[in-house]
Amino acid sequence: MQDFVFDNKTKIIFGKDKEHVVGEESVVYGKKLLLHYGGGSIKESGLYDKVVDSLKEQGVDVHELGGVMPNPRVSLVREGVNLCKENNIDFILAVGGGSVIDSAKAIAAGAKYDGDVWDFFTGKAAVEDCLPLGVVLTIPAAGSESSAGTVVTNEDGWYKRAFGHIKLRPQFAILNPVLTYTLPAYQTAAGVTDMMAHILERYFTNEKHVELTDRLCEATLRTIINNAHTVIEEPENYDARAEIMWSGTIAHNDLLNTGRIGDWGSHDIEHELSGIYDITHGAGLAIIFPAWMKYVYKHDINLFAQFANRVWDVEIDLNNLEATALAGIEKTEQFFRSIGMPVTLKDAEIGDEHFEEMAKKATENGPRGNFVKLYQDDVYQIYQLAK
């Protein structure tokens, strides 16, 4: 087990109607607030009015920036940075899912930086300070509500890149499962896949003697799997929605990777896919992760057999661990398909015309992944397996 420091400051406020406390939680950080959100769904649902009313009851001066798209764009981030600087914003409130939160985090960093915010994503600058931010979560998926990372797409070249810093963790996150009742089934399923991928990136590690976090990863995966079909078939099942929502947070708040070194190759490979094709991130991961598994499983057949057994109840064949490992990969792929996710690029109507470009872009700063180091040709072969 690796040495580690676990530091997650995000205050989780979980339960029905908790969005009503957003004003009193936000005003602690100042009177000038940027309200950041996506399209019109929060207005149609009435959530927008609840949030604004709560803020105004506390005397908060609200500035707004909507329009966040899935795979959020750096152009809108730059607009938000300028808005914060021009209006001396004290605090950012993100109301939405991972894309809104990631965009808000980038704005929070850029608002305290004299250069271009994209510098953080290319490694030209490091965060020294940022505006505090809070979250009202509407889509359980990305786990960004208590993570230290952000992912943004640059329209110039369609680069989708990430960076992280502990100061980017939100001060608080309000999680009301009721707010997820109206999510379309496809978006719910993509969220399930996204949170599972966050756990799998941590689970497949070369670190030994990490039994506790192995078990925590496996338990969280099984909880998601056990509730996924219920939330799709019974969208207003509060208990199932609550299990999924909390699992999504746990999947990415860094508890599950304490003492271990995660992989993250699949995320980097998928970022090229959604950067060019604008595919939903969870759907892209449903395609890439099984292909990655098929490419690397021989690196540690024992771990893949353990995964098959503990997560999917595949009986371990001591005489043929490879068969056990492959059965676990097949179960993973079958599950993604069962909840309506694409599991091949063909399913997503994506061809092979950009394979070489994506493989080159993914590895232009060096190999991807930690479980197995993946170079340009490796990434290309994974795209081939995903066809």
CSV table of C-alpha atoms in Angstrom, one decimal:
chain,number,residue,atom,x,y,z
A,1,MET,CA,0.0,0.0,0.0
A,2,GLN,CA,1.2,3.5,-0.9
A,3,ASP,CA,1.5,6.3,1.6
A,4,PHE,CA,-1.3,8.8,1.2
A,5,VAL,CA,-3.0,11.9,2.5
A,6,PHE,CA,-6.8,11.9,2.2
A,7,ASP,CA,-8.2,15.4,2.3
A,8,ASN,CA,-11.7,16.0,1.1
A,9,LYS,CA,-13.2,19.2,2.4
A,10,THR,CA,-16.5,19.0,0.5
A,11,LYS,CA,-19.6,19.2,2.8
A,12,ILE,CA,-22.2,16.8,1.5
A,13,ILE,CA,-25.8,17.9,2.2
A,14,PHE,CA,-27.9,14.9,1.1
A,15,GLY,CA,-31.7,14.4,1.0
A,16,LYS,CA,-35.1,15.7,-0.1
A,17,ASP,CA,-35.6,19.4,-0.5
A,18,LYS,CA,-32.0,20.2,0.6
A,19,GLU,CA,-31.7,22.8,-2.3
A,20,HIS,CA,-33.6,25.2,-0.1
A,21,VAL,CA,-30.5,25.7,2.1
A,22,VAL,CA,-28.3,26.8,-0.8
A,23,GLY,CA,-28.6,30.5,0.2
A,24,GLU,CA,-27.3,30.1,3.7
A,25,GLU,CA,-24.5,27.8,2.6
A,26,SER,CA,-23.4,30.2,-0.2
A,27,VAL,CA,-23.6,33.5,1.6
A,28,VAL,CA,-20.8,32.4,3.9
A,29,TYR,CA,-18.4,33.0,1.0
A,30,GLY,CA,-19.6,36.4,0.0
A,31,LYS,CA,-22.4,38.5,-1.4
A,32,LYS,CA,-21.5,38.4,-5.1
A,33,LEU,CA,-22.2,35.0,-6.8
A,34,LEU,CA,-22.0,33.6,-10.2
A,35,LEU,CA,-24.8,31.1,-10.9
A,36,HIS,CA,-23.6,28.7,-13.5
A,37,TYR,CA,-25.8,26.2,-15.3
A,38,GLY,CA,-26.6,24.4,-18.6
A,39,GLY,CA,-29.7,24.7,-20.6
A,40,GLY,CA,-33.3,25.3,-19.7
A,41,SER,CA,-34.0,22.1,-17.7
A,42,ILE,CA,-33.5,23.7,-14.3
A,43,LYS,CA,-35.9,26.4,-15.2
A,44,GLU,CA,-38.5,24.0,-16.5
A,45,SER,CA,-38.3,21.9,-13.4
A,46,GLY,CA,-38.6,24.8,-11.0
A,47,LEU,CA,-35.2,24.3,-9.5
A,48,TYR,CA,-33.8,27.6,-10.8
A,49,ASP,CA,-36.5,29.5,-9.0
A,50,LYS,CA,-35.9,27.6,-5.7
A,51,VAL,CA,-32.2,28.3,-5.9
A,52,VAL,CA,-32.5,32.0,-6.8
A,53,ASP,CA,-35.1,32.6,-4.2
A,54,SER,CA,-32.9,31.0,-1.5
A,55,LEU,CA,-30.0,33.1,-2.6
A,56,LYS,CA,-31.9,36.4,-2.6
A,57,GLU,CA,-33.4,35.6,0.8
A,58,GLN,CA,-29.8,35.9,2.0
A,59,GLY,CA,-29.2,39.1,0.2
A,60,VAL,CA,-26.9,37.6,-2.4
A,61,ASP,CA,-26.2,39.5,-5.6
A,62,VAL,CA,-26.7,36.9,-8.4
A,63,HIS,CA,-24.9,37.1,-11.7
A,64,GLU,CA,-25.7,34.3,-14.2
A,65,LEU,CA,-24.0,32.3,-16.9
A,66,GLY,CA,-25.9,29.5,-18.6
A,67,GLY,CA,-25.3,27.6,-21.7
A,68,VAL,CA,-22.9,24.8,-20.5
A,69,MET,CA,-22.8,22.0,-23.1
A,70,PRO,CA,-21.9,18.4,-22.5
A,71,ASN,CA,-18.1,18.1,-22.9
A,72,PRO,CA,-17.9,21.8,-21.7
A,73,ARG,CA,-16.2,24.3,-23.9
A,74,VAL,CA,-13.3,26.5,-23.0
A,75,SER,CA,-14.8,29.4,-24.8
A,76,LEU,CA,-17.7,29.6,-22.3
A,77,VAL,CA,-15.1,29.1,-19.4
A,78,ARG,CA,-13.3,32.2,-20.7
A,79,GLU,CA,-16.5,34.1,-20.8
A,80,GLY,CA,-17.1,33.1,-17.2
A,81,VAL,CA,-13.6,34.1,-16.1
A,82,ASN,CA,-14.1,37.6,-17.6
A,83,LEU,CA,-17.5,37.9,-15.9
A,84,CYS,CA,-16.0,37.0,-12.5
A,85,LYS,CA,-13.2,39.5,-12.9
A,86,GLU,CA,-15.4,42.3,-14.1
A,87,ASN,CA,-17.9,41.9,-11.3
A,88,ASN,CA,-15.6,41.0,-8.4
A,89,ILE,CA,-17.4,37.6,-7.9
A,90,ASP,CA,-16.9,36.0,-4.5
A,91,PHE,CA,-18.3,32.6,-5.1
A,92,ILE,CA,-19.5,30.3,-7.9
A,93,LEU,CA,-22.6,28.1,-7.6
A,94,ALA,CA,-22.8,25.3,-10.2
A,95,VAL,CA,-26.3,23.9,-10.7
A,96,GLY,CA,-26.3,20.8,-12.9
A,97,GLY,CA,-24.2,17.8,-13.6
A,98,GLY,CA,-20.5,17.1,-14.2
A,99,SER,CA,-20.2,19.4,-17.3
A,100,VAL,CA,-21.5,22.4,-15.4
A,101,ILE,CA,-19.4,21.6,-12.3
A,102,ASP,CA,-16.2,21.1,-14.4
A,103,SER,CA,-16.9,24.4,-16.2
A,104,ALA,CA,-17.4,26.2,-12.9
A,105,LYS,CA,-14.1,24.8,-11.5
A,106,ALA,CA,-12.2,26.0,-14.6
A,107,ILE,CA,-13.8,29.4,-14.2
A,108,ALA,CA,-12.9,29.4,-10.5
A,109,ALA,CA,-9.2,28.8,-11.3
A,110,GLY,CA,-9.1,31.2,-14.2
A,111,ALA,CA,-10.7,34.0,-12.2
A,112,LYS,CA,-7.6,34.1,-10.0
A,113,TYR,CA,-5.1,33.8,-12.9
A,114,ASP,CA,-3.7,36.6,-15.1
A,115,GLY,CA,-3.1,34.3,-18.1
A,116,ASP,CA,-5.4,32.1,-20.3
A,117,VAL,CA,-7.3,29.4,-18.4
A,118,TRP,CA,-6.3,26.8,-20.9
A,119,ASP,CA,-2.7,27.1,-19.5
A,120,PHE,CA,-3.9,24.9,-16.6
A,121,PHE,CA,-5.0,22.2,-19.0
A,122,THR,CA,-1.7,22.1,-20.9
A,123,GLY,CA,0.5,22.2,-17.8
A,124,LYS,CA,1.8,25.7,-18.5
A,125,ALA,CA,0.5,26.9,-15.2
A,126,ALA,CA,-0.5,25.5,-11.8
A,127,VAL,CA,-3.3,26.7,-9.6
A,128,GLU,CA,-2.2,29.0,-6.8
A,129,ASP,CA,-5.6,30.3,-5.9
A,130,CYS,CA,-9.2,30.0,-7.0
A,131,LEU,CA,-12.7,31.2,-6.2
A,132,PRO,CA,-14.6,29.0,-3.8
A,133,LEU,CA,-17.6,27.1,-5.3
A,134,GLY,CA,-20.6,25.1,-4.4
A,135,VAL,CA,-22.8,22.6,-6.2
A,136,VAL,CA,-26.5,21.6,-6.5
A,137,LEU,CA,-26.2,18.3,-8.3
A,138,THR,CA,-28.8,17.3,-10.8
A,139,ILE,CA,-27.0,14.4,-12.7
A,140,PRO,CA,-25.2,11.7,-10.7
A,141,ALA,CA,-22.4,10.6,-12.9
A,142,ALA,CA,-19.1,12.5,-13.0
A,143,GLY,CA,-18.5,12.7,-9.3
A,144,SER,CA,-17.2,16.3,-9.8
A,145,GLU,CA,-19.3,17.5,-6.9
A,146,SER,CA,-16.5,16.5,-4.5
A,147,SER,CA,-13.5,15.7,-6.7
A,148,ALA,CA,-10.4,17.9,-7.3
A,149,GLY,CA,-10.5,17.6,-11.1
A,150,THR,CA,-12.1,19.3,-14.1
A,151,VAL,CA,-12.3,18.3,-17.8
A,152,VAL,CA,-12.9,20.8,-20.6
A,153,THR,CA,-12.8,20.8,-24.4
A,154,ASN,CA,-10.9,23.3,-26.5
A,155,GLU,CA,-12.7,23.9,-29.8
A,156,ASP,CA,-9.3,24.8,-31.4
A,157,GLY,CA,-8.2,21.3,-32.3
A,158,TRP,CA,-10.9,19.6,-30.3
A,159,TYR,CA,-8.6,18.7,-27.5
A,160,LYS,CA,-10.4,17.4,-24.4
A,161,ARG,CA,-8.0,17.8,-21.4
A,162,ALA,CA,-8.1,17.6,-17.6
A,163,PHE,CA,-6.3,19.0,-14.7
A,164,GLY,CA,-6.8,18.9,-10.9
A,165,HIS,CA,-5.9,20.6,-7.7
A,166,ILE,CA,-7.2,20.2,-4.2
A,167,LYS,CA,-8.4,23.8,-4.1
A,168,LEU,CA,-10.9,22.9,-6.8
A,169,ARG,CA,-12.9,20.7,-4.5
A,170,PRO,CA,-16.3,22.4,-3.9
A,171,GLN,CA,-17.0,23.8,-0.5
A,172,PHE,CA,-20.4,22.0,-0.4
A,173,ALA,CA,-22.5,19.8,-2.6
A,174,ILE,CA,-26.3,19.5,-2.3
A,175,LEU,CA,-27.5,16.1,-3.4
A,176,ASN,CA,-31.3,15.6,-3.6
A,177,PRO,CA,-32.1,12.3,-5.4
A,178,VAL,CA,-35.6,13.7,-6.3
A,179,LEU,CA,-33.9,16.1,-8.7
A,180,THR,CA,-32.8,13.2,-10.8
A,181,TYR,CA,-36.3,11.7,-11.3
A,182,THR,CA,-36.7,13.5,-14.7
A,183,LEU,CA,-33.4,12.4,-16.2
A,184,PRO,CA,-33.8,10.5,-19.5
A,185,ALA,CA,-33.0,6.8,-19.3
A,186,TYR,CA,-30.0,7.2,-21.6
A,187,GLN,CA,-28.5,9.9,-19.5
A,188,THR,CA,-29.1,7.9,-16.3
A,189,ALA,CA,-27.4,4.9,-17.9
A,190,ALA,CA,-24.4,7.0,-19.2
A,191,GLY,CA,-24.1,8.3,-15.6
A,192,VAL,CA,-24.0,4.8,-14.2
A,193,THR,CA,-21.3,3.8,-16.7
A,194,ASP,CA,-19.3,7.0,-15.9
A,195,MET,CA,-19.2,6.2,-12.1
A,196,MET,CA,-18.4,2.6,-12.7
A,197,ALA,CA,-15.5,3.7,-14.9
A,198,HIS,CA,-14.2,5.9,-12.1
A,199,ILE,CA,-14.1,2.9,-9.8
A,200,LEU,CA,-12.5,0.6,-12.4
A,201,GLU,CA,-9.7,3.2,-13.1
A,202,ARG,CA,-8.8,2.9,-9.5
A,203,TYR,CA,-9.4,-0.8,-9.1
A,204,PHE,CA,-7.0,-2.0,-11.8
A,205,THR,CA,-3.7,-1.1,-10.1
A,206,ASN,CA,-0.3,-2.7,-9.7
A,207,GLU,CA,-0.2,-1.9,-6.0
A,208,LYS,CA,-0.4,-4.9,-3.7
A,209,HIS,CA,-1.9,-5.3,-0.2
A,210,VAL,CA,-4.8,-2.9,-0.8
A,211,GLU,CA,-7.5,-5.3,0.4
A,212,LEU,CA,-9.7,-2.7,2.0
A,213,THR,CA,-9.9,-0.5,-1.0
A,214,ASP,CA,-10.3,-3.5,-3.2
A,215,ARG,CA,-13.4,-4.4,-1.2
A,216,LEU,CA,-14.7,-0.9,-1.1
A,217,CYS,CA,-14.4,-0.6,-4.9
A,218,GLU,CA,-16.2,-4.0,-5.3
A,219,ALA,CA,-19.0,-3.1,-2.9
A,220,THR,CA,-19.6,0.3,-4.7
A,221,LEU,CA,-19.6,-1.4,-8.1
A,222,ARG,CA,-22.1,-4.0,-6.9
A,223,THR,CA,-24.4,-1.3,-5.4
A,224,ILE,CA,-24.4,0.5,-8.7
A,225,ILE,CA,-25.1,-2.7,-10.7
A,226,ASN,CA,-27.9,-3.8,-8.3
A,227,ASN,CA,-29.7,-0.5,-8.6
A,228,ALA,CA,-29.0,0.5,-12.2
A,229,HIS,CA,-32.0,-1.2,-13.9
A,230,THR,CA,-34.3,-0.1,-11.1
A,231,VAL,CA,-33.6,3.6,-11.7
A,232,ILE,CA,-34.1,3.2,-15.4
A,233,GLU,CA,-37.3,1.2,-15.1
A,234,GLU,CA,-38.7,3.1,-12.0
A,235,PRO,CA,-37.3,6.6,-12.4
A,236,GLU,CA,-39.1,7.9,-9.3
A,237,ASN,CA,-37.8,5.1,-7.0
A,238,TYR,CA,-36.2,7.3,-4.3
A,239,ASP,CA,-34.2,4.6,-2.6
A,240,ALA,CA,-32.6,3.4,-5.8
A,241,ARG,CA,-31.9,6.9,-6.9
A,242,ALA,CA,-30.3,7.7,-3.6
A,243,GLU,CA,-28.0,4.6,-3.8
A,244,ILE,CA,-26.9,5.6,-7.3
A,245,MET,CA,-26.4,9.3,-6.4
A,246,TRP,CA,-24.3,8.6,-3.3
A,247,SER,CA,-22.3,5.9,-5.2
A,248,GLY,CA,-21.4,8.4,-7.9
A,249,THR,CA,-19.9,10.7,-5.3
A,250,ILE,CA,-18.0,7.9,-3.5
A,251,ALA,CA,-16.7,6.7,-6.9
A,252,HIS,CA,-14.7,9.9,-7.5
A,253,ASN,CA,-14.1,11.6,-4.1
A,254,ASP,CA,-10.7,9.9,-3.9
A,255,LEU,CA,-11.5,7.6,-0.9
A,256,LEU,CA,-11.4,4.5,-3.2
A,257,ASN,CA,-7.9,5.2,-4.4
A,258,THR,CA,-6.3,5.8,-1.0
A,259,GLY,CA,-3.0,3.8,-0.9
A,260,ARG,CA,-3.2,2.8,-4.6
A,261,ILE,CA,-2.2,4.2,-8.0
A,262,GLY,CA,-5.0,4.1,-10.5
A,263,ASP,CA,-4.7,3.7,-14.2
A,264,TRP,CA,-6.7,6.4,-16.1
A,265,GLY,CA,-5.7,5.2,-19.5
A,266,SER,CA,-9.2,4.5,-20.6
A,267,HIS,CA,-10.3,8.0,-19.7
A,268,ASP,CA,-7.5,9.5,-21.7
A,269,ILE,CA,-8.4,7.3,-24.7
A,270,GLU,CA,-12.1,8.2,-24.4
A,271,HIS,CA,-11.4,11.9,-24.1
A,272,GLU,CA,-10.1,11.9,-27.7
A,273,LEU,CA,-13.3,10.1,-28.8
A,274,SER,CA,-15.7,12.6,-27.2
A,275,GLY,CA,-13.4,15.5,-28.1
A,276,ILE,CA,-13.8,14.8,-31.8
A,277,TYR,CA,-17.2,13.2,-31.9
A,278,ASP,CA,-18.9,14.9,-28.9
A,279,ILE,CA,-20.2,11.5,-27.7
A,280,THR,CA,-21.6,11.4,-24.2
A,281,HIS,CA,-18.6,10.6,-21.9
A,282,GLY,CA,-20.3,7.7,-20.2
A,283,ALA,CA,-21.2,6.2,-23.5
A,284,GLY,CA,-17.7,6.6,-24.8
A,285,LEU,CA,-16.4,4.8,-21.7
A,286,ALA,CA,-18.8,1.9,-22.2
A,287,ILE,CA,-17.1,1.4,-25.6
A,288,ILE,CA,-13.5,2.0,-24.5
A,289,PHE,CA,-13.3,0.2,-21.2
A,290,PRO,CA,-14.1,-3.4,-22.4
A,291,ALA,CA,-11.7,-2.9,-25.3
A,292,TRP,CA,-9.0,-1.7,-22.8
A,293,MET,CA,-9.7,-4.7,-20.6
A,294,LYS,CA,-9.3,-7.1,-23.5
A,295,TYR,CA,-6.0,-5.5,-24.4
A,296,VAL,CA,-4.4,-5.5,-20.9
A,297,TYR,CA,-6.0,-8.4,-18.9
A,298,LYS,CA,-3.0,-10.7,-19.3
A,299,HIS,CA,-0.9,-8.2,-17.3
A,300,ASP,CA,-2.5,-9.4,-14.1
A,301,ILE,CA,-4.9,-12.3,-14.8
A,302,ASN,CA,-5.3,-12.8,-11.0
A,303,LEU,CA,-6.7,-9.3,-10.5
A,304,PHE,CA,-9.1,-9.7,-13.4
A,305,ALA,CA,-10.2,-13.1,-12.1
A,306,GLN,CA,-10.8,-11.5,-8.7
A,307,PHE,CA,-12.9,-8.8,-10.4
A,308,ALA,CA,-15.0,-11.4,-12.2
A,309,ASN,CA,-15.6,-13.3,-9.1
A,310,ARG,CA,-16.3,-10.6,-6.6
A,311,VAL,CA,-18.2,-8.2,-8.8
A,312,TRP,CA,-20.0,-10.5,-11.3
A,313,ASP,CA,-20.1,-13.8,-9.2
A,314,VAL,CA,-18.2,-15.7,-11.8
A,315,GLU,CA,-16.9,-18.9,-10.3
A,316,ILE,CA,-13.1,-19.0,-10.3
A,317,ASP,CA,-11.6,-21.8,-12.4
A,318,LEU,CA,-8.2,-22.4,-10.8
A,319,ASN,CA,-7.2,-24.4,-13.8
A,320,ASN,CA,-8.1,-21.7,-16.2
A,321,LEU,CA,-7.9,-18.2,-14.7
A,322,GLU,CA,-7.8,-16.7,-18.2
A,323,ALA,CA,-11.3,-18.0,-18.8
A,324,THR,CA,-12.5,-16.5,-15.5
A,325,ALA,CA,-10.9,-13.2,-16.4
A,326,LEU,CA,-12.5,-13.1,-19.9
A,327,ALA,CA,-15.9,-14.0,-18.4
A,328,GLY,CA,-15.7,-11.0,-16.2
A,329,ILE,CA,-14.9,-8.7,-19.1
A,330,GLU,CA,-17.9,-10.3,-21.0
A,331,LYS,CA,-20.2,-9.7,-18.0
A,332,THR,CA,-19.1,-6.0,-17.9
A,333,GLU,CA,-19.8,-5.6,-21.6
A,334,GLN,CA,-23.2,-7.3,-21.3
A,335,PHE,CA,-24.2,-5.1,-18.4
A,336,PHE,CA,-23.4,-1.9,-20.3
A,337,ARG,CA,-25.4,-3.2,-23.3
A,338,SER,CA,-28.3,-4.2,-21.0
A,339,ILE,CA,-28.7,-0.6,-19.8
A,340,GLY,CA,-28.7,0.8,-23.3
A,341,MET,CA,-25.1,1.8,-23.7
A,342,PRO,CA,-23.2,1.3,-26.9
A,343,VAL,CA,-20.3,-1.2,-26.5
A,344,THR,CA,-18.7,-0.8,-29.9
A,345,LEU,CA,-17.8,2.2,-32.0
A,346,LYS,CA,-20.2,0.7,-34.6
A,347,ASP,CA,-23.0,1.0,-32.1
A,348,ALA,CA,-22.3,4.7,-31.9
A,349,GLU,CA,-22.0,5.0,-35.6
A,350,ILE,CA,-18.3,6.0,-35.4
A,351,GLY,CA,-15.9,4.9,-38.0
A,352,ASP,CA,-12.1,4.4,-38.0
A,353,GLU,CA,-11.2,7.5,-40.0
A,354,HIS,CA,-9.7,9.3,-36.9
A,355,PHE,CA,-8.0,6.4,-35.1
A,356,GLU,CA,-4.5,7.4,-36.0
A,357,GLU,CA,-5.2,11.1,-35.1
A,358,MET,CA,-6.8,10.2,-31.8
A,359,ALA,CA,-4.0,7.8,-30.9
A,360,LYS,CA,-1.4,10.4,-31.7
A,361,LYS,CA,-3.1,13.1,-29.7
A,362,ALA,CA,-3.7,10.8,-26.7
A,363,THR,CA,0.0,10.1,-26.4
A,364,GLU,CA,1.6,13.3,-27.6
A,365,ASN,CA,2.8,14.1,-24.1
A,366,GLY,CA,3.9,10.5,-23.4
A,367,PRO,CA,2.3,7.1,-22.7
A,368,ARG,CA,-1.1,6.8,-21.1
A,369,GLY,CA,-2.1,4.7,-18.1
A,370,ASN,CA,-0.3,3.3,-15.1
A,371,PHE,CA,-1.6,-0.3,-14.9
A,372,VAL,CA,0.0,-0.9,-18.4
A,373,LYS,CA,1.8,2.0,-20.1
A,374,LEU,CA,0.1,2.6,-23.4
A,375,TYR,CA,2.0,4.1,-26.4
A,376,GLN,CA,0.6,5.4,-29.6
A,377,ASP,CA,0.3,2.0,-31.3
A,378,ASP,CA,-1.3,0.5,-28.1
A,379,VAL,CA,-4.0,3.2,-28.1
A,380,TYR,CA,-4.5,2.6,-31.8
A,381,GLN,CA,-5.0,-1.2,-31.2
A,382,ILE,CA,-7.5,-0.4,-28.4
A,383,TYR,CA,-9.6,1.7,-30.9
A,384,GLN,CA,-9.4,-1.3,-33.3
A,385,LEU,CA,-10.7,-3.6,-30.5
A,386,ALA,CA,-13.5,-1.2,-29.9
A,387,LYS,CA,-14.8,-1.3,-33.5
